[in-house]
Amino acid sequence: GVLVTWDLRRLLLLHAVQVAPTRPLNGSSVVDMRVREDSGDIAVATANQLQLWSLNGSLLAISLTPMPATTTMTFSPAPDWMAEQLPFLATGHADGTIRWWHLREPSISVGRNLPYSYSIPPVGGTVQPAWEIAELVAGRLAVPGNELVLALRVDAEVCWCGTASGRVFKWLAPLQS
């Protein structure tokens, strides 16, 4: 999967981000993508990994832990400066779970075969992303009947979830530290 960013005022290609460089098949294409309005950060979900990119095409963070196939995601209203303490991202999965994610320092070295970016302007950055996207296991929610989660919406206090059968569920969002 490839994520492309454009400068719409000048109709200029800025970045082509190779989201899954090692496994272009096998469920590694882009499943969902969200842009955080206040910072321009871009969250990308493949079937088995979450990635956080800057608007400038730098890889900021990736998830390293295995997870079920991701079907949808949304940013939570937590402020950027609290992303280590509060969940900044919620994801829905094929197994009927909703998972909450926060940023932390990487627990291990990521190694080779990282996602990368082709850019028109030079992009500074390191081979190793500065952050790891880690699950807040205590906040995990399970949809009754383990239905496929197709849509998520998180407000300051409430998480809304839509399933493949058309049912809608509501929970209190775990946005307290």
PDB file of C-alpha atoms in Angstrom:
ATOM      1  CA  GLY A   1       0.000   0.000   0.000  1.00  0.00           C
ATOM      2  CA  VAL A   2       1.089   3.537  -0.764  1.00  0.00           C
ATOM      3  CA  LEU A   3      -0.084   6.737   0.906  1.00  0.00           C
ATOM      4  CA  VAL A   4       0.332   9.866  -1.231  1.00  0.00           C
ATOM      5  CA  THR A   5       0.270  13.459   0.067  1.00  0.00           C
ATOM      6  CA  TRP A   6      -0.255  16.430  -2.217  1.00  0.00           C
ATOM      7  CA  ASP A   7       0.090  20.205  -2.009  1.00  0.00           C
ATOM      8  CA  LEU A   8      -3.335  21.082  -3.409  1.00  0.00           C
ATOM      9  CA  ARG A   9      -2.564  24.778  -3.878  1.00  0.00           C
ATOM     10  CA  ARG A  10       0.322  24.034  -6.257  1.00  0.00           C
ATOM     11  CA  LEU A  11      -0.935  20.599  -7.427  1.00  0.00           C
ATOM     12  CA  LEU A  12       2.406  19.117  -6.435  1.00  0.00           C
ATOM     13  CA  LEU A  13       3.139  15.623  -5.167  1.00  0.00           C
ATOM     14  CA  LEU A  14       4.882  15.934  -1.792  1.00  0.00           C
ATOM     15  CA  HIS A  15       5.322  12.403  -0.456  1.00  0.00           C
ATOM     16  CA  ALA A  16       4.678   8.838  -1.517  1.00  0.00           C
ATOM     17  CA  VAL A  17       4.803   6.744   1.636  1.00  0.00           C
ATOM     18  CA  GLN A  18       5.437   3.024   1.146  1.00  0.00           C
ATOM     19  CA  VAL A  19       3.294   1.705   3.987  1.00  0.00           C
ATOM     20  CA  ALA A  20       4.144  -2.000   3.680  1.00  0.00           C
ATOM     21  CA  PRO A  21       7.545  -2.402   2.031  1.00  0.00           C
ATOM     22  CA  THR A  22       8.157  -6.055   2.922  1.00  0.00           C
ATOM     23  CA  ARG A  23       4.775  -7.633   2.299  1.00  0.00           C
ATOM     24  CA  PRO A  24       2.809  -5.776  -0.374  1.00  0.00           C
ATOM     25  CA  LEU A  25       0.360  -8.679  -0.414  1.00  0.00           C
ATOM     26  CA  ASN A  26      -0.715 -10.837   2.543  1.00  0.00           C
ATOM     27  CA  GLY A  27      -2.991  -8.251   4.154  1.00  0.00           C
ATOM     28  CA  SER A  28      -0.478  -5.400   4.216  1.00  0.00           C
ATOM     29  CA  SER A  29      -2.355  -2.927   2.072  1.00  0.00           C
ATOM     30  CA  VAL A  30      -3.894   0.163   3.651  1.00  0.00           C
ATOM     31  CA  VAL A  31      -7.137  -0.681   5.475  1.00  0.00           C
ATOM     32  CA  ASP A  32      -7.871   2.740   6.968  1.00  0.00           C
ATOM     33  CA  MET A  33      -6.268   6.161   7.248  1.00  0.00           C
ATOM     34  CA  ARG A  34      -7.029   9.195   9.408  1.00  0.00           C
ATOM     35  CA  VAL A  35      -5.553  12.697   9.567  1.00  0.00           C
ATOM     36  CA  ARG A  36      -5.442  14.494  12.901  1.00  0.00           C
ATOM     37  CA  GLU A  37      -6.814  17.959  12.193  1.00  0.00           C
ATOM     38  CA  ASP A  38      -4.812  19.848  14.821  1.00  0.00           C
ATOM     39  CA  SER A  39      -1.346  18.460  13.966  1.00  0.00           C
ATOM     40  CA  GLY A  40      -1.658  16.966  10.482  1.00  0.00           C
ATOM     41  CA  ASP A  41      -0.318  13.619  11.752  1.00  0.00           C
ATOM     42  CA  ILE A  42      -1.488  10.688   9.644  1.00  0.00           C
ATOM     43  CA  ALA A  43      -2.476   7.362  11.204  1.00  0.00           C
ATOM     44  CA  VAL A  44      -2.388   4.419   8.809  1.00  0.00           C
ATOM     45  CA  ALA A  45      -3.739   0.945   9.522  1.00  0.00           C
ATOM     46  CA  THR A  46      -2.773  -2.126   7.577  1.00  0.00           C
ATOM     47  CA  ALA A  47      -4.434  -5.405   8.471  1.00  0.00           C
ATOM     48  CA  ASN A  48      -1.696  -6.177  11.002  1.00  0.00           C
ATOM     49  CA  GLN A  49       0.104  -2.916  11.887  1.00  0.00           C
ATOM     50  CA  LEU A  50      -0.550   0.692  12.898  1.00  0.00           C
ATOM     51  CA  GLN A  51       1.709   3.515  11.727  1.00  0.00           C
ATOM     52  CA  LEU A  52       1.886   7.202  12.593  1.00  0.00           C
ATOM     53  CA  TRP A  53       3.407   9.560  10.019  1.00  0.00           C
ATOM     54  CA  SER A  54       4.069  13.276  10.145  1.00  0.00           C
ATOM     55  CA  LEU A  55       2.562  15.483   7.475  1.00  0.00           C
ATOM     56  CA  ASN A  56       6.141  15.857   6.205  1.00  0.00           C
ATOM     57  CA  GLY A  57       6.478  12.132   5.465  1.00  0.00           C
ATOM     58  CA  SER A  58       8.517  11.073   8.523  1.00  0.00           C
ATOM     59  CA  LEU A  59       7.652   7.818  10.257  1.00  0.00           C
ATOM     60  CA  LEU A  60       6.913   8.782  13.869  1.00  0.00           C
ATOM     61  CA  ALA A  61       5.699   5.479  15.348  1.00  0.00           C
ATOM     62  CA  ILE A  62       4.652   1.909  14.529  1.00  0.00           C
ATOM     63  CA  SER A  63       2.975  -0.903  16.445  1.00  0.00           C
ATOM     64  CA  LEU A  64       5.108  -3.949  17.167  1.00  0.00           C
ATOM     65  CA  THR A  65       2.652  -6.287  18.882  1.00  0.00           C
ATOM     66  CA  PRO A  66       0.477  -8.785  17.003  1.00  0.00           C
ATOM     67  CA  MET A  67      -3.210  -7.946  16.722  1.00  0.00           C
ATOM     68  CA  PRO A  68      -6.281  -9.211  14.881  1.00  0.00           C
ATOM     69  CA  ALA A  69      -7.087  -7.710  11.489  1.00  0.00           C
ATOM     70  CA  THR A  70      -7.856  -3.996  11.812  1.00  0.00           C
ATOM     71  CA  THR A  71     -11.070  -2.867  10.134  1.00  0.00           C
ATOM     72  CA  THR A  72     -11.423   0.780  11.239  1.00  0.00           C
ATOM     73  CA  MET A  73      -9.825   3.420  13.450  1.00  0.00           C
ATOM     74  CA  THR A  74     -10.276   6.924  14.785  1.00  0.00           C
ATOM     75  CA  PHE A  75      -8.260   9.465  16.745  1.00  0.00           C
ATOM     76  CA  SER A  76      -9.403  10.083  20.302  1.00  0.00           C
ATOM     77  CA  PRO A  77      -9.795  13.662  21.550  1.00  0.00           C
ATOM     78  CA  ALA A  78      -6.769  13.366  23.879  1.00  0.00           C
ATOM     79  CA  PRO A  79      -4.355  16.285  23.391  1.00  0.00           C
ATOM     80  CA  ASP A  80      -1.020  15.579  21.632  1.00  0.00           C
ATOM     81  CA  TRP A  81       0.990  16.330  24.745  1.00  0.00           C
ATOM     82  CA  MET A  82      -0.847  13.567  26.661  1.00  0.00           C
ATOM     83  CA  ALA A  83      -0.310  10.800  24.057  1.00  0.00           C
ATOM     84  CA  GLU A  84       1.964   8.866  26.428  1.00  0.00           C
ATOM     85  CA  GLN A  85      -0.595   8.797  29.255  1.00  0.00           C
ATOM     86  CA  LEU A  86      -3.943   8.781  27.450  1.00  0.00           C
ATOM     87  CA  PRO A  87      -5.049   6.774  24.417  1.00  0.00           C
ATOM     88  CA  PHE A  88      -4.668   8.802  21.230  1.00  0.00           C
ATOM     89  CA  LEU A  89      -6.093   6.201  18.833  1.00  0.00           C
ATOM     90  CA  ALA A  90      -8.904   3.614  18.893  1.00  0.00           C
ATOM     91  CA  THR A  91      -9.131   0.691  16.473  1.00  0.00           C
ATOM     92  CA  GLY A  92     -11.889  -1.774  15.595  1.00  0.00           C
ATOM     93  CA  HIS A  93     -11.013  -5.344  14.651  1.00  0.00           C
ATOM     94  CA  ALA A  94     -12.412  -8.332  12.803  1.00  0.00           C
ATOM     95  CA  ASP A  95     -12.643 -10.309  16.050  1.00  0.00           C
ATOM     96  CA  GLY A  96     -15.129  -7.824  17.540  1.00  0.00           C
ATOM     97  CA  THR A  97     -12.707  -5.964  19.802  1.00  0.00           C
ATOM     98  CA  ILE A  98     -12.054  -2.260  20.172  1.00  0.00           C
ATOM     99  CA  ARG A  99      -8.503  -1.477  21.241  1.00  0.00           C
ATOM    100  CA  TRP A 100      -6.977   1.734  22.599  1.00  0.00           C
ATOM    101  CA  TRP A 101      -3.436   2.824  21.785  1.00  0.00           C
ATOM    102  CA  HIS A 102      -0.913   5.230  23.283  1.00  0.00           C
ATOM    103  CA  LEU A 103       2.667   6.208  22.464  1.00  0.00           C
ATOM    104  CA  ARG A 104       5.714   5.003  24.380  1.00  0.00           C
ATOM    105  CA  GLU A 105       9.436   4.685  23.841  1.00  0.00           C
ATOM    106  CA  PRO A 106      10.193   1.579  21.759  1.00  0.00           C
ATOM    107  CA  SER A 107      10.564  -1.547  23.890  1.00  0.00           C
ATOM    108  CA  ILE A 108      12.816  -3.189  21.287  1.00  0.00           C
ATOM    109  CA  SER A 109      14.729  -2.123  18.213  1.00  0.00           C
ATOM    110  CA  VAL A 110      12.435  -2.275  15.216  1.00  0.00           C
ATOM    111  CA  GLY A 111      15.142  -3.490  12.868  1.00  0.00           C
ATOM    112  CA  ARG A 112      14.946  -3.650   9.112  1.00  0.00           C
ATOM    113  CA  ASN A 113      12.110  -3.505   6.597  1.00  0.00           C
ATOM    114  CA  LEU A 114      10.470  -0.392   7.976  1.00  0.00           C
ATOM    115  CA  PRO A 115       7.895   1.588   6.044  1.00  0.00           C
ATOM    116  CA  TYR A 116       9.525   4.492   4.209  1.00  0.00           C
ATOM    117  CA  SER A 117       8.766   7.649   2.259  1.00  0.00           C
ATOM    118  CA  TYR A 118       9.763   9.001  -1.153  1.00  0.00           C
ATOM    119  CA  SER A 119       9.606  12.770  -0.942  1.00  0.00           C
ATOM    120  CA  ILE A 120      10.081  15.771  -3.187  1.00  0.00           C
ATOM    121  CA  PRO A 121      11.497  17.914  -0.351  1.00  0.00           C
ATOM    122  CA  PRO A 122      14.164  16.245   1.821  1.00  0.00           C
ATOM    123  CA  VAL A 123      12.750  14.578   4.931  1.00  0.00           C
ATOM    124  CA  GLY A 124      14.827  14.411   8.087  1.00  0.00           C
ATOM    125  CA  GLY A 125      14.482  11.453  10.353  1.00  0.00           C
ATOM    126  CA  THR A 126      16.102   8.328  11.638  1.00  0.00           C
ATOM    127  CA  VAL A 127      15.843   4.706  10.648  1.00  0.00           C
ATOM    128  CA  GLN A 128      14.321   3.901  14.036  1.00  0.00           C
ATOM    129  CA  PRO A 129      10.948   5.576  14.729  1.00  0.00           C
ATOM    130  CA  ALA A 130      10.981   7.695  17.875  1.00  0.00           C
ATOM    131  CA  TRP A 131       7.856   6.050  19.313  1.00  0.00           C
ATOM    132  CA  GLU A 132       6.072   2.735  19.541  1.00  0.00           C
ATOM    133  CA  ILE A 133       2.282   2.512  19.308  1.00  0.00           C
ATOM    134  CA  ALA A 134       1.348   0.289  22.256  1.00  0.00           C
ATOM    135  CA  GLU A 135      -2.028  -1.102  23.264  1.00  0.00           C
ATOM    136  CA  LEU A 136      -3.667  -0.136  26.547  1.00  0.00           C
ATOM    137  CA  VAL A 137      -4.872  -3.660  27.267  1.00  0.00           C
ATOM    138  CA  ALA A 138      -6.926  -2.607  30.298  1.00  0.00           C
ATOM    139  CA  GLY A 139      -9.166  -0.493  28.039  1.00  0.00           C
ATOM    140  CA  ARG A 140      -9.982  -3.238  25.525  1.00  0.00           C
ATOM    141  CA  LEU A 141     -13.693  -3.544  24.715  1.00  0.00           C
ATOM    142  CA  ALA A 142     -15.491  -6.576  23.264  1.00  0.00           C
ATOM    143  CA  VAL A 143     -18.552  -6.233  21.059  1.00  0.00           C
ATOM    144  CA  PRO A 144     -21.320  -8.701  22.049  1.00  0.00           C
ATOM    145  CA  GLY A 145     -21.272 -11.672  19.680  1.00  0.00           C
ATOM    146  CA  ASN A 146     -17.729 -10.790  18.494  1.00  0.00           C
ATOM    147  CA  GLU A 147     -19.151  -8.972  15.471  1.00  0.00           C
ATOM    148  CA  LEU A 148     -16.904  -7.302  12.933  1.00  0.00           C
ATOM    149  CA  VAL A 149     -16.403  -3.635  13.893  1.00  0.00           C
ATOM    150  CA  LEU A 150     -16.934  -1.370  10.859  1.00  0.00           C
ATOM    151  CA  ALA A 151     -17.131   2.142  12.303  1.00  0.00           C
ATOM    152  CA  LEU A 152     -15.851   3.997  15.364  1.00  0.00           C
ATOM    153  CA  ARG A 153     -16.429   7.449  16.786  1.00  0.00           C
ATOM    154  CA  VAL A 154     -14.843   8.687  20.018  1.00  0.00           C
ATOM    155  CA  ASP A 155     -15.902  11.862  21.823  1.00  0.00           C
ATOM    156  CA  ALA A 156     -14.621  13.181  25.142  1.00  0.00           C
ATOM    157  CA  GLU A 157     -16.589  10.635  27.160  1.00  0.00           C
ATOM    158  CA  VAL A 158     -18.255   8.181  24.754  1.00  0.00           C
ATOM    159  CA  CYS A 159     -17.108   5.575  22.221  1.00  0.00           C
ATOM    160  CA  TRP A 160     -19.626   4.661  19.516  1.00  0.00           C
ATOM    161  CA  CYS A 161     -19.206   1.467  17.504  1.00  0.00           C
ATOM    162  CA  GLY A 162     -21.056   0.196  14.414  1.00  0.00           C
ATOM    163  CA  THR A 163     -20.947  -3.480  13.473  1.00  0.00           C
ATOM    164  CA  ALA A 164     -21.336  -5.466  10.266  1.00  0.00           C
ATOM    165  CA  SER A 165     -24.902  -6.462  11.229  1.00  0.00           C
ATOM    166  CA  GLY A 166     -25.932  -2.804  11.547  1.00  0.00           C
ATOM    167  CA  ARG A 167     -25.997  -2.664  15.342  1.00  0.00           C
ATOM    168  CA  VAL A 168     -24.620   0.351  17.225  1.00  0.00           C
ATOM    169  CA  PHE A 169     -23.004   0.131  20.665  1.00  0.00           C
ATOM    170  CA  LYS A 170     -22.000   2.852  23.116  1.00  0.00           C
ATOM    171  CA  TRP A 171     -19.374   2.726  25.882  1.00  0.00           C
ATOM    172  CA  LEU A 172     -17.728   5.210  28.181  1.00  0.00           C
ATOM    173  CA  ALA A 173     -14.366   6.018  26.603  1.00  0.00           C
ATOM    174  CA  PRO A 174     -11.288   5.220  28.770  1.00  0.00           C
ATOM    175  CA  LEU A 175      -9.766   8.695  28.519  1.00  0.00           C
ATOM    176  CA  GLN A 176      -8.746   9.047  32.146  1.00  0.00           C
ATOM    177  CA  SER A 177      -5.148   8.466  33.209  1.00  0.00           C
TER     178      SER A 177
END
